[in-house]
């Protein structure tokens, strides 16, 4: 059995996206631990806040950036942050060693560790700008509505809600930021993958154009960065900024599978092989640690293992990184101790890996209608995900197909047949179950609460989802 080393992605129509988050977990109607119901008020505020944060002075840009938020989306990332924040609120004040928090004034936080006192903004509200608004606007704010200074609610409303539900304003804003970063990545990914549908309708690149979709994704990242800076926590800024970089790294790993294509001097461009410029030596260029050797150098099993580790690392970067780092950030903002912060990180990491592995499995087992995007796309795109890697272990003849990204006319059908014969889908499900089990172990370090139970239900539901 292959055992990977690492076992431990003002609009009334926003309501459609919220409904899909409810569909994702599919709890029993009478369940008191329904994840969505537990934070439904926060999810509604989150949607409105995102609508205000992404606005610009250009109507077409507004239209493109809001396009994916209008359709039905899973909203898994903000749901995780909000539920985790609610669960973390049950930790006794005496165990919050990173930041001192007054339980009767949850909006005021002392300066966080490692920040010079003169530069600490930890006690300020995430609605407030750091730079003067005249500098952020760069124009007359009375001419064009600029959302950088247009909060959806007052400080008094924030304070009232936080006292009632235990979710800090900064944690709520973190949930919004995570969803904005994720949506920006979808706009970019659909251009890269030549996708024609997303969330049951035309993808952004088809509805508008490649150029507009890319620019809208960039704009979303810019708006998310503004909100991220206003959290006034350098560690959280570092974590979430790294998650953005990880998304790009993961996409590059997917674009060029260096495990099966060890020639780093060439890239594929629209099906053609292109020689890339040689480095000048002025800047050091790292060579990726993963590589496939010839049969004379290493065994077939070791080559498959190397390819699997490459796949898992890419999966972490593209999907689990944002979940894990936003979960860790929620714990940091809650003032938790180091052990709890690490458990929150590992929870997000394991859940993220489980989520994407299930997604890769669904590409082989479900329809485009249920998936909300083209089914069977991975092999068409030349991607060797877990099901085909498990098949490769039993069928070495798949190696050349993986190396050429299933580019010959018969490759895709032969690979599908091999996956079926080798029980690649079943083995992939078993791998996802291992990560699900690890995520549940991480959750059980939290105090017992309805929010923790809801997170456990959400985690288990990832294995049974159909889209």
Tab-separated table of C-alpha atoms in Angstrom:
chain	number	residue	atom	x	y	z
A	1	UNK	CA	0.000	0.000	0.000
A	2	UNK	CA	1.309	3.419	-0.903
A	3	UNK	CA	1.876	5.364	2.327
A	4	UNK	CA	2.671	9.034	1.681
A	5	UNK	CA	5.210	10.663	3.979
A	6	UNK	CA	2.869	13.564	4.813
A	7	UNK	CA	-0.261	12.248	6.512
A	8	UNK	CA	-0.725	14.533	9.301
A	9	UNK	CA	-8.507	25.442	-2.867
A	10	UNK	CA	-25.304	45.621	-2.629
A	11	UNK	CA	-26.184	42.305	-4.455
A	12	UNK	CA	-29.254	40.416	-3.302
A	13	UNK	CA	-27.856	37.365	-5.093
A	14	UNK	CA	-25.286	36.977	-2.329
A	15	UNK	CA	-28.005	34.943	-0.583
A	16	UNK	CA	-27.491	32.182	-3.151
A	17	UNK	CA	-23.897	31.743	-2.031
A	18	UNK	CA	-25.000	31.556	1.598
A	19	UNK	CA	-27.571	28.871	0.752
A	20	UNK	CA	-24.853	26.745	-0.829
A	21	UNK	CA	-22.798	26.803	2.360
A	22	UNK	CA	-25.833	25.309	4.046
A	23	UNK	CA	-26.141	22.648	1.356
A	24	UNK	CA	-22.490	21.684	1.745
A	25	UNK	CA	-22.797	20.396	5.282
A	26	UNK	CA	-26.277	18.881	4.720
A	27	UNK	CA	-27.120	18.462	8.410
A	28	UNK	CA	-30.322	16.920	9.681
A	29	UNK	CA	-32.992	19.582	9.933
A	30	UNK	CA	-33.227	19.158	13.698
A	31	UNK	CA	-29.480	19.153	14.354
A	32	UNK	CA	-28.459	21.721	16.969
A	33	UNK	CA	-24.939	21.593	15.538
A	34	UNK	CA	-25.827	22.777	12.037
A	35	UNK	CA	-22.618	24.646	11.039
A	36	UNK	CA	-24.350	27.217	8.905
A	37	UNK	CA	-27.171	27.991	11.338
A	38	UNK	CA	-24.680	28.543	14.130
A	39	UNK	CA	-23.038	31.464	12.306
A	40	UNK	CA	-25.803	32.412	9.871
A	41	UNK	CA	-25.943	36.003	11.137
A	42	UNK	CA	-22.188	36.370	10.679
A	43	UNK	CA	-22.363	34.838	7.205
A	44	UNK	CA	-24.983	37.396	6.180
A	45	UNK	CA	-22.847	40.245	7.511
A	46	UNK	CA	-19.799	38.725	5.820
A	47	UNK	CA	-21.502	38.769	2.428
A	48	UNK	CA	-22.534	42.412	2.792
A	49	UNK	CA	-19.096	43.411	4.006
A	50	UNK	CA	-17.394	41.741	1.054
A	51	UNK	CA	-19.763	43.577	-1.275
A	52	UNK	CA	-18.632	46.869	0.246
A	53	UNK	CA	-14.939	45.998	0.353
A	54	UNK	CA	-14.620	45.069	-3.318
A	55	UNK	CA	-16.301	48.160	-4.736
A	56	UNK	CA	-14.403	50.511	-7.029
A	57	UNK	CA	-15.056	53.687	-8.958
A	58	UNK	CA	-15.421	51.759	-12.229
A	59	UNK	CA	-18.795	50.053	-12.832
A	60	UNK	CA	-17.412	47.291	-15.087
A	61	UNK	CA	-14.724	46.416	-12.563
A	62	UNK	CA	-17.431	46.248	-9.900
A	63	UNK	CA	-19.392	43.874	-12.125
A	64	UNK	CA	-16.486	41.479	-12.746
A	65	UNK	CA	-15.202	41.387	-9.155
A	66	UNK	CA	-18.671	40.664	-7.772
A	67	UNK	CA	-19.522	38.053	-10.436
A	68	UNK	CA	-18.468	34.929	-8.534
A	69	UNK	CA	-19.974	36.188	-5.289
A	70	UNK	CA	-23.383	36.350	-6.981
A	71	UNK	CA	-23.434	32.644	-7.820
A	72	UNK	CA	-23.726	29.667	-5.504
A	73	UNK	CA	-20.393	29.065	-3.801
A	74	UNK	CA	-19.428	26.758	-0.944
A	75	UNK	CA	-18.063	29.527	1.329
A	76	UNK	CA	-16.114	26.855	3.199
A	77	UNK	CA	-13.188	29.092	4.169
A	78	UNK	CA	-15.141	31.842	5.946
A	79	UNK	CA	-17.395	29.214	7.513
A	80	UNK	CA	-14.321	27.512	9.020
A	81	UNK	CA	-12.891	30.791	10.334
A	82	UNK	CA	-16.162	31.880	11.924
A	83	UNK	CA	-16.933	28.524	13.551
A	84	UNK	CA	-13.371	28.158	14.787
A	85	UNK	CA	-13.434	31.682	16.211
A	86	UNK	CA	-16.654	30.871	18.047
A	87	UNK	CA	-15.112	27.673	19.424
A	88	UNK	CA	-11.941	29.498	20.513
A	89	UNK	CA	-14.060	31.967	22.496
A	90	UNK	CA	-14.732	29.139	24.985
A	91	UNK	CA	-11.074	28.975	26.022
A	92	UNK	CA	-10.620	30.453	29.522
A	93	UNK	CA	-8.929	33.828	29.674
A	94	UNK	CA	-6.134	32.356	31.816
A	95	UNK	CA	-5.081	30.114	28.898
A	96	UNK	CA	-4.804	32.981	26.399
A	97	UNK	CA	-1.122	33.688	26.759
A	98	UNK	CA	-0.360	35.337	23.419
A	99	UNK	CA	-2.547	38.439	23.784
A	100	UNK	CA	-4.367	39.690	26.871
A	101	UNK	CA	-8.086	40.059	26.092
A	102	UNK	CA	-10.634	41.731	28.318
A	103	UNK	CA	-13.747	39.509	28.077
A	104	UNK	CA	-15.968	42.540	28.707
A	105	UNK	CA	-14.354	44.595	25.986
A	106	UNK	CA	-13.454	42.074	23.289
A	107	UNK	CA	-12.700	44.751	20.728
A	108	UNK	CA	-9.701	46.032	22.691
A	109	UNK	CA	-6.511	43.991	22.525
A	110	UNK	CA	-3.124	44.692	24.058
A	111	UNK	CA	-0.139	44.843	21.759
A	112	UNK	CA	0.891	41.514	20.313
A	113	UNK	CA	4.196	39.793	20.936
A	114	UNK	CA	7.236	40.967	18.971
A	115	UNK	CA	5.862	44.359	17.979
A	116	UNK	CA	7.632	47.486	19.252
A	117	UNK	CA	5.288	49.544	21.417
A	118	UNK	CA	5.635	52.607	19.213
A	119	UNK	CA	4.301	50.639	16.226
A	120	UNK	CA	1.549	48.634	17.912
A	121	UNK	CA	-1.969	49.161	16.580
A	122	UNK	CA	-3.451	46.033	18.153
A	123	UNK	CA	-6.144	47.836	20.102
A	124	UNK	CA	-7.593	49.677	17.121
A	125	UNK	CA	-10.648	48.694	15.141
A	126	UNK	CA	-10.311	46.931	11.748
A	127	UNK	CA	-12.698	49.538	10.333
A	128	UNK	CA	-10.104	52.278	10.825
A	129	UNK	CA	-7.535	53.187	8.194
A	130	UNK	CA	-3.866	53.382	9.151
A	131	UNK	CA	-2.847	55.857	6.450
A	132	UNK	CA	-4.743	59.132	6.040
A	133	UNK	CA	-7.839	58.651	3.898
A	134	UNK	CA	-6.788	61.475	1.584
A	135	UNK	CA	-3.713	59.386	0.743
A	136	UNK	CA	-5.682	56.161	0.266
A	137	UNK	CA	-8.224	57.881	-1.957
A	138	UNK	CA	-5.782	59.820	-4.084
A	139	UNK	CA	-8.857	61.581	-5.470
A	140	UNK	CA	-11.764	63.587	-4.186
A	141	UNK	CA	-13.775	60.990	-2.215
A	142	UNK	CA	-16.938	62.992	-2.870
A	143	UNK	CA	-16.637	62.381	-6.609
A	144	UNK	CA	-16.197	58.599	-6.594
A	145	UNK	CA	-17.446	56.393	-3.784
A	146	UNK	CA	-14.395	54.659	-2.336
A	147	UNK	CA	-15.226	51.683	-0.112
A	148	UNK	CA	-11.927	51.880	1.763
A	149	UNK	CA	-13.630	54.178	4.256
A	150	UNK	CA	-17.213	52.897	4.087
A	151	UNK	CA	-17.762	50.304	6.849
A	152	UNK	CA	-20.992	48.315	6.829
A	153	UNK	CA	-21.622	48.894	10.552
A	154	UNK	CA	-20.576	51.223	13.329
A	155	UNK	CA	-18.165	50.447	16.166
A	156	UNK	CA	-21.119	50.208	18.524
A	157	UNK	CA	-22.755	47.549	16.339
A	158	UNK	CA	-19.484	45.627	16.135
A	159	UNK	CA	-19.041	45.730	19.892
A	160	UNK	CA	-22.632	44.640	20.538
A	161	UNK	CA	-22.378	41.657	18.199
A	162	UNK	CA	-18.994	40.582	19.553
A	163	UNK	CA	-20.205	40.569	23.147
A	164	UNK	CA	-23.140	38.419	22.081
A	165	UNK	CA	-21.334	35.786	20.001
A	166	UNK	CA	-17.659	35.847	20.998
A	167	UNK	CA	-16.370	36.398	17.455
A	168	UNK	CA	-13.943	39.309	17.359
A	169	UNK	CA	-14.358	41.928	14.618
A	170	UNK	CA	-10.863	41.077	13.416
A	171	UNK	CA	-11.805	37.418	13.133
A	172	UNK	CA	-14.893	38.313	11.130
A	173	UNK	CA	-12.806	40.467	8.844
A	174	UNK	CA	-10.317	37.585	8.544
A	175	UNK	CA	-13.151	35.364	7.268
A	176	UNK	CA	-13.986	37.963	4.638
A	177	UNK	CA	-10.341	38.261	3.594
A	178	UNK	CA	-9.986	34.487	3.206
A	179	UNK	CA	-12.989	34.349	0.885
A	180	UNK	CA	-11.733	37.289	-1.170
A	181	UNK	CA	-8.334	35.638	-1.636
A	182	UNK	CA	-9.986	32.351	-2.608
A	183	UNK	CA	-12.306	34.027	-5.117
A	184	UNK	CA	-9.382	35.899	-6.683
A	185	UNK	CA	-7.638	32.560	-7.167
A	186	UNK	CA	-10.747	31.161	-8.900
A	187	UNK	CA	-10.774	34.038	-11.395
A	188	UNK	CA	-7.109	33.401	-12.170
A	189	UNK	CA	-7.411	29.599	-12.252
A	190	UNK	CA	-10.276	29.646	-14.728
A	191	UNK	CA	-8.148	31.657	-17.159
A	192	UNK	CA	-5.185	29.310	-16.722
A	193	UNK	CA	-7.298	26.152	-17.064
A	194	UNK	CA	-9.418	27.442	-19.991
A	195	UNK	CA	-12.526	26.742	-17.888
A	196	UNK	CA	-15.892	27.549	-19.392
A	197	UNK	CA	-18.088	27.172	-16.300
A	198	UNK	CA	-17.961	27.902	-12.590
A	199	UNK	CA	-20.692	27.549	-9.965
A	200	UNK	CA	-23.219	26.470	-12.583
A	201	UNK	CA	-22.769	29.289	-15.092
A	202	UNK	CA	-20.176	30.829	-17.421
A	203	UNK	CA	-16.782	31.298	-15.819
A	204	UNK	CA	-15.425	34.834	-15.456
A	205	UNK	CA	-13.097	34.529	-18.415
A	206	UNK	CA	-15.995	33.479	-20.670
A	207	UNK	CA	-18.531	35.973	-19.297
A	208	UNK	CA	-16.126	38.898	-19.620
A	209	UNK	CA	-12.654	38.169	-21.028
A	210	UNK	CA	-9.336	36.708	-19.930
A	211	UNK	CA	-7.910	40.159	-19.354
A	212	UNK	CA	-10.830	41.387	-17.260
A	213	UNK	CA	-10.892	38.185	-15.185
A	214	UNK	CA	-7.185	38.477	-14.393
A	215	UNK	CA	-7.458	42.167	-13.540
A	216	UNK	CA	-10.500	41.535	-11.338
A	217	UNK	CA	-8.574	38.834	-9.461
A	218	UNK	CA	-5.681	41.237	-8.965
A	219	UNK	CA	-8.071	43.900	-7.718
A	220	UNK	CA	-9.623	41.489	-5.210
A	221	UNK	CA	-6.156	40.667	-3.853
A	222	UNK	CA	-5.440	44.375	-3.537
A	223	UNK	CA	-8.654	45.004	-1.626
A	224	UNK	CA	-7.972	41.971	0.580
A	225	UNK	CA	-4.486	43.325	1.321
A	226	UNK	CA	-5.928	46.644	2.502
A	227	UNK	CA	-8.252	44.843	4.913
A	228	UNK	CA	-5.439	42.540	5.990
A	229	UNK	CA	-3.224	45.475	6.905
A	230	UNK	CA	-6.033	46.959	9.004
A	231	UNK	CA	-5.994	43.898	11.250
A	232	UNK	CA	-2.823	45.487	12.659
A	233	UNK	CA	-1.213	42.165	13.495
A	234	UNK	CA	2.082	41.603	11.732
A	235	UNK	CA	2.041	37.843	12.285
A	236	UNK	CA	-1.383	37.483	10.676
A	237	UNK	CA	-0.338	39.721	7.784
A	238	UNK	CA	2.723	37.509	7.280
A	239	UNK	CA	0.652	34.314	7.369
A	240	UNK	CA	-2.078	35.436	4.981
A	241	UNK	CA	0.365	37.099	2.575
A	242	UNK	CA	2.307	33.847	2.460
A	243	UNK	CA	-0.921	32.001	1.685
A	244	UNK	CA	-1.368	34.249	-1.374
A	245	UNK	CA	2.188	33.429	-2.484
A	246	UNK	CA	1.502	29.730	-1.857
A	247	UNK	CA	-1.422	29.821	-4.283
A	248	UNK	CA	0.915	31.005	-7.026
A	249	UNK	CA	3.600	28.455	-6.115
A	250	UNK	CA	1.041	25.668	-6.239
A	251	UNK	CA	-0.213	26.811	-9.617
A	252	UNK	CA	3.335	26.759	-10.984
A	253	UNK	CA	3.804	23.238	-9.625
A	254	UNK	CA	0.621	22.239	-11.447
A	255	UNK	CA	1.610	23.996	-14.671
A	256	UNK	CA	4.927	22.189	-14.855
A	257	UNK	CA	5.107	18.838	-13.099
A	258	UNK	CA	8.879	18.768	-12.533
A	259	UNK	CA	8.649	15.246	-11.116
A	260	UNK	CA	7.726	13.864	-14.516
A	261	UNK	CA	9.368	16.623	-16.570
A	262	UNK	CA	12.866	17.040	-15.138
A	263	UNK	CA	14.009	19.365	-17.952
A	264	UNK	CA	13.802	22.740	-16.214
A	265	UNK	CA	14.997	24.602	-19.308
A	266	UNK	CA	11.712	24.056	-21.140
A	267	UNK	CA	8.056	24.844	-20.571
A	268	UNK	CA	4.895	23.962	-22.430
A	269	UNK	CA	3.058	26.870	-24.028
A	270	UNK	CA	-0.286	26.111	-25.694
A	271	UNK	CA	0.846	22.552	-26.437
A	272	UNK	CA	4.224	23.579	-27.837
A	273	UNK	CA	7.554	23.161	-26.061
A	274	UNK	CA	9.303	26.461	-25.449
A	275	UNK	CA	12.917	26.976	-24.446
A	276	UNK	CA	13.149	29.462	-21.583
A	277	UNK	CA	15.985	31.982	-21.140
A	278	UNK	CA	18.965	30.652	-19.220
A	279	UNK	CA	19.644	32.319	-15.844
A	280	UNK	CA	22.381	34.950	-15.868
A	281	UNK	CA	23.745	33.970	-12.480
A	282	UNK	CA	22.979	37.342	-10.890
A	283	UNK	CA	20.073	35.849	-8.975
A	284	UNK	CA	20.321	32.334	-7.458
A	285	UNK	CA	17.718	29.957	-8.876
A	286	UNK	CA	16.584	27.087	-6.677
A	287	UNK	CA	16.076	23.679	-8.268
A	288	UNK	CA	13.029	21.826	-6.948
A	289	UNK	CA	13.822	18.938	-4.626
A	290	UNK	CA	11.383	16.550	-6.300
A	291	UNK	CA	12.659	14.632	-9.301
A	292	UNK	CA	12.036	11.326	-11.052
A	293	UNK	CA	15.086	9.209	-11.744
A	294	UNK	CA	15.705	6.622	-14.440
A	295	UNK	CA	14.943	2.945	-13.635
A	296	UNK	CA	18.687	2.376	-13.289
A	297	UNK	CA	18.885	4.975	-10.495
A	298	UNK	CA	15.728	4.339	-8.481
A	299	UNK	CA	12.853	1.854	-8.281
A	300	UNK	CA	9.394	2.326	-9.761
A	301	UNK	CA	7.899	2.423	-6.254
A	302	UNK	CA	10.262	5.226	-5.217
A	303	UNK	CA	9.405	7.186	-8.347
A	304	UNK	CA	5.687	6.866	-7.605
A	305	UNK	CA	6.318	7.973	-4.019
A	306	UNK	CA	8.234	11.047	-5.234
A	307	UNK	CA	5.374	11.918	-7.593
A	308	UNK	CA	2.851	11.449	-4.778
A	309	UNK	CA	4.769	13.757	-2.458
A	310	UNK	CA	4.917	16.355	-5.228
A	311	UNK	CA	1.134	16.036	-5.594
A	312	UNK	CA	0.534	16.428	-1.845
A	313	UNK	CA	2.832	19.454	-1.627
A	314	UNK	CA	1.074	21.077	-4.583
A	315	UNK	CA	-2.282	20.290	-2.957
A	316	UNK	CA	-1.190	21.955	0.273
A	317	UNK	CA	-0.059	25.083	-1.563
A	318	UNK	CA	-3.154	25.405	-3.763
A	319	UNK	CA	-5.860	24.529	-1.227
A	320	UNK	CA	-4.750	23.664	2.305
A	321	UNK	CA	-2.423	26.645	2.783
A	322	UNK	CA	-5.217	29.230	2.847
A	323	UNK	CA	-7.362	27.079	5.154
A	324	UNK	CA	-4.500	26.297	7.539
A	325	UNK	CA	-3.100	29.816	7.736
A	326	UNK	CA	-6.482	31.466	8.168
A	327	UNK	CA	-7.262	28.945	10.948
A	328	UNK	CA	-3.935	29.718	12.610
A	329	UNK	CA	-4.611	33.436	12.224
A	330	UNK	CA	-8.004	33.086	13.936
A	331	UNK	CA	-6.273	31.479	16.928
A	332	UNK	CA	-3.608	34.202	17.035
A	333	UNK	CA	-6.274	36.913	17.025
A	334	UNK	CA	-8.014	35.074	19.872
A	335	UNK	CA	-4.828	35.253	21.961
A	336	UNK	CA	-4.427	31.469	22.263
A	337	UNK	CA	-1.308	29.735	23.556
A	338	UNK	CA	1.233	28.188	21.194
A	339	UNK	CA	-0.135	24.651	21.449
A	340	UNK	CA	-3.662	25.713	20.535
A	341	UNK	CA	-2.399	27.901	17.685
A	342	UNK	CA	-0.503	24.925	16.270
A	343	UNK	CA	-3.527	22.633	16.585
A	344	UNK	CA	-5.662	25.154	14.716
A	345	UNK	CA	-3.042	25.292	11.970
A	346	UNK	CA	-2.898	21.496	11.711
A	347	UNK	CA	-6.695	21.301	11.662
A	348	UNK	CA	-6.874	23.660	8.686
A	349	UNK	CA	-4.023	21.823	6.962
A	350	UNK	CA	-5.554	18.368	7.359
A	351	UNK	CA	-9.043	19.558	6.457
A	352	UNK	CA	-7.699	21.397	3.402
A	353	UNK	CA	-5.827	18.335	2.153
A	354	UNK	CA	-8.911	16.187	2.730
A	355	UNK	CA	-11.094	18.719	0.904
A	356	UNK	CA	-8.892	18.831	-2.207
A	357	UNK	CA	-8.292	15.081	-2.323
A	358	UNK	CA	-12.070	14.559	-2.254
A	359	UNK	CA	-12.366	17.193	-4.999
A	360	UNK	CA	-9.861	15.253	-7.118
A	361	UNK	CA	-11.834	12.071	-6.488
A	362	UNK	CA	-15.125	13.723	-7.476
A	363	UNK	CA	-13.595	14.637	-10.834
A	364	UNK	CA	-13.784	10.904	-11.611
A	365	UNK	CA	-17.151	10.133	-10.028
A	366	UNK	CA	-19.625	12.987	-10.426
A	367	UNK	CA	-21.290	15.042	-13.139
A	368	UNK	CA	-20.621	18.578	-14.280
A	369	UNK	CA	-24.093	19.598	-13.071
A	370	UNK	CA	-23.351	18.503	-9.501
A	371	UNK	CA	-19.773	19.725	-9.545
A	372	UNK	CA	-20.651	23.194	-10.857
A	373	UNK	CA	-17.670	23.018	-13.227
A	374	UNK	CA	-16.540	20.611	-15.976
A	375	UNK	CA	-16.225	17.017	-14.717
A	376	UNK	CA	-13.354	14.826	-15.867
A	377	UNK	CA	-11.254	17.922	-16.456
A	378	UNK	CA	-8.103	16.853	-14.612
A	379	UNK	CA	-6.953	14.268	-17.160
A	380	UNK	CA	-7.928	16.585	-20.014
A	381	UNK	CA	-5.670	19.211	-18.436
A	382	UNK	CA	-2.868	16.676	-18.059
A	383	UNK	CA	-3.080	16.551	-14.262
A	384	UNK	CA	-1.977	13.417	-12.402
A	385	UNK	CA	-4.005	13.534	-9.179
A	386	UNK	CA	-4.309	10.850	-6.491
A	387	UNK	CA	-6.568	8.369	-8.395
A	388	UNK	CA	-4.209	8.074	-11.357
A	389	UNK	CA	-1.109	8.058	-9.132
A	390	UNK	CA	-2.515	5.068	-7.240
A	391	UNK	CA	-3.181	3.404	-10.601
A	392	UNK	CA	0.391	4.154	-11.715
A	393	UNK	CA	1.727	2.245	-8.722
A	394	UNK	CA	0.043	-0.929	-10.036
A	395	UNK	CA	0.451	-0.136	-13.730
A	396	UNK	CA	3.945	1.209	-14.610
A	397	UNK	CA	2.853	1.705	-18.228
A	398	UNK	CA	0.997	4.841	-17.077
A	399	UNK	CA	4.326	6.600	-16.449
A	400	UNK	CA	4.904	7.763	-20.054
A	401	UNK	CA	1.285	9.009	-20.257
A	402	UNK	CA	1.713	11.040	-17.076
A	403	UNK	CA	5.003	12.390	-18.433
A	404	UNK	CA	3.365	13.642	-21.631
A	405	UNK	CA	0.298	14.897	-19.703
A	406	UNK	CA	-2.090	12.482	-21.430
A	407	UNK	CA	-1.620	14.369	-24.686
A	408	UNK	CA	-2.167	11.475	-27.107
A	409	UNK	CA	-5.783	10.900	-28.255
A	410	UNK	CA	-6.162	7.570	-26.453
A	411	UNK	CA	-4.353	8.522	-23.224
A	412	UNK	CA	-7.324	9.879	-21.273
A	413	UNK	CA	-9.518	6.818	-21.822
A	414	UNK	CA	-6.644	4.432	-21.062
A	415	UNK	CA	-5.916	6.323	-17.828
A	416	UNK	CA	-9.592	6.207	-16.764
A	417	UNK	CA	-9.652	2.461	-17.377
A	418	UNK	CA	-6.460	2.000	-15.349
A	419	UNK	CA	-7.907	4.007	-12.445
A	420	UNK	CA	-10.997	1.786	-12.463
A	421	UNK	CA	-9.004	-1.458	-12.573
A	422	UNK	CA	-6.572	-0.349	-9.849
A	423	UNK	CA	-9.357	0.931	-7.563
A	424	UNK	CA	-7.728	4.361	-7.620
A	425	UNK	CA	-10.891	6.149	-6.501
A	426	UNK	CA	-11.375	3.859	-3.494
A	427	UNK	CA	-7.758	4.284	-2.427
A	428	UNK	CA	-8.081	8.042	-2.811
A	429	UNK	CA	-11.102	8.018	-0.508
A	430	UNK	CA	-9.081	6.102	2.094
A	431	UNK	CA	-6.355	8.763	1.937
A	432	UNK	CA	-8.963	11.507	2.401
A	433	UNK	CA	-10.349	9.626	5.399
A	434	UNK	CA	-6.903	9.629	7.028
A	435	UNK	CA	-6.654	13.399	6.755
A	436	UNK	CA	-10.238	13.770	8.005
A	437	UNK	CA	-9.370	11.664	11.049
A	438	UNK	CA	-6.310	13.823	11.801
A	439	UNK	CA	-8.394	17.014	11.496
A	440	UNK	CA	-10.895	15.642	14.018
A	441	UNK	CA	-8.049	14.876	16.450
A	442	UNK	CA	-6.916	18.498	16.175
A	443	UNK	CA	-10.439	19.750	16.866
A	444	UNK	CA	-10.701	17.695	20.037
A	445	UNK	CA	-8.015	19.832	21.662
A	446	UNK	CA	-10.622	22.634	21.742
A	447	UNK	CA	-13.014	22.949	24.696
A	448	UNK	CA	-16.261	21.074	24.224
A	449	UNK	CA	-18.861	23.416	22.710
A	450	UNK	CA	-21.619	23.575	20.124
A	451	UNK	CA	-19.212	25.349	17.756
A	452	UNK	CA	-16.656	22.544	18.063
A	453	UNK	CA	-19.380	19.970	17.405
A	454	UNK	CA	-20.424	21.929	14.330
A	455	UNK	CA	-16.828	21.927	13.079
A	456	UNK	CA	-16.680	18.167	13.566
A	457	UNK	CA	-19.891	17.790	11.554
A	458	UNK	CA	-18.472	20.034	8.825
A	459	UNK	CA	-15.220	18.054	8.747
A	460	UNK	CA	-17.029	14.720	8.398
A	461	UNK	CA	-19.309	16.134	5.706
A	462	UNK	CA	-16.312	16.892	3.468
A	463	UNK	CA	-15.990	13.140	2.862
A	464	UNK	CA	-19.623	12.739	1.817
A	465	UNK	CA	-20.082	15.832	-0.340
A	466	UNK	CA	-21.080	15.484	-3.977
A	467	UNK	CA	-19.921	18.898	-5.216
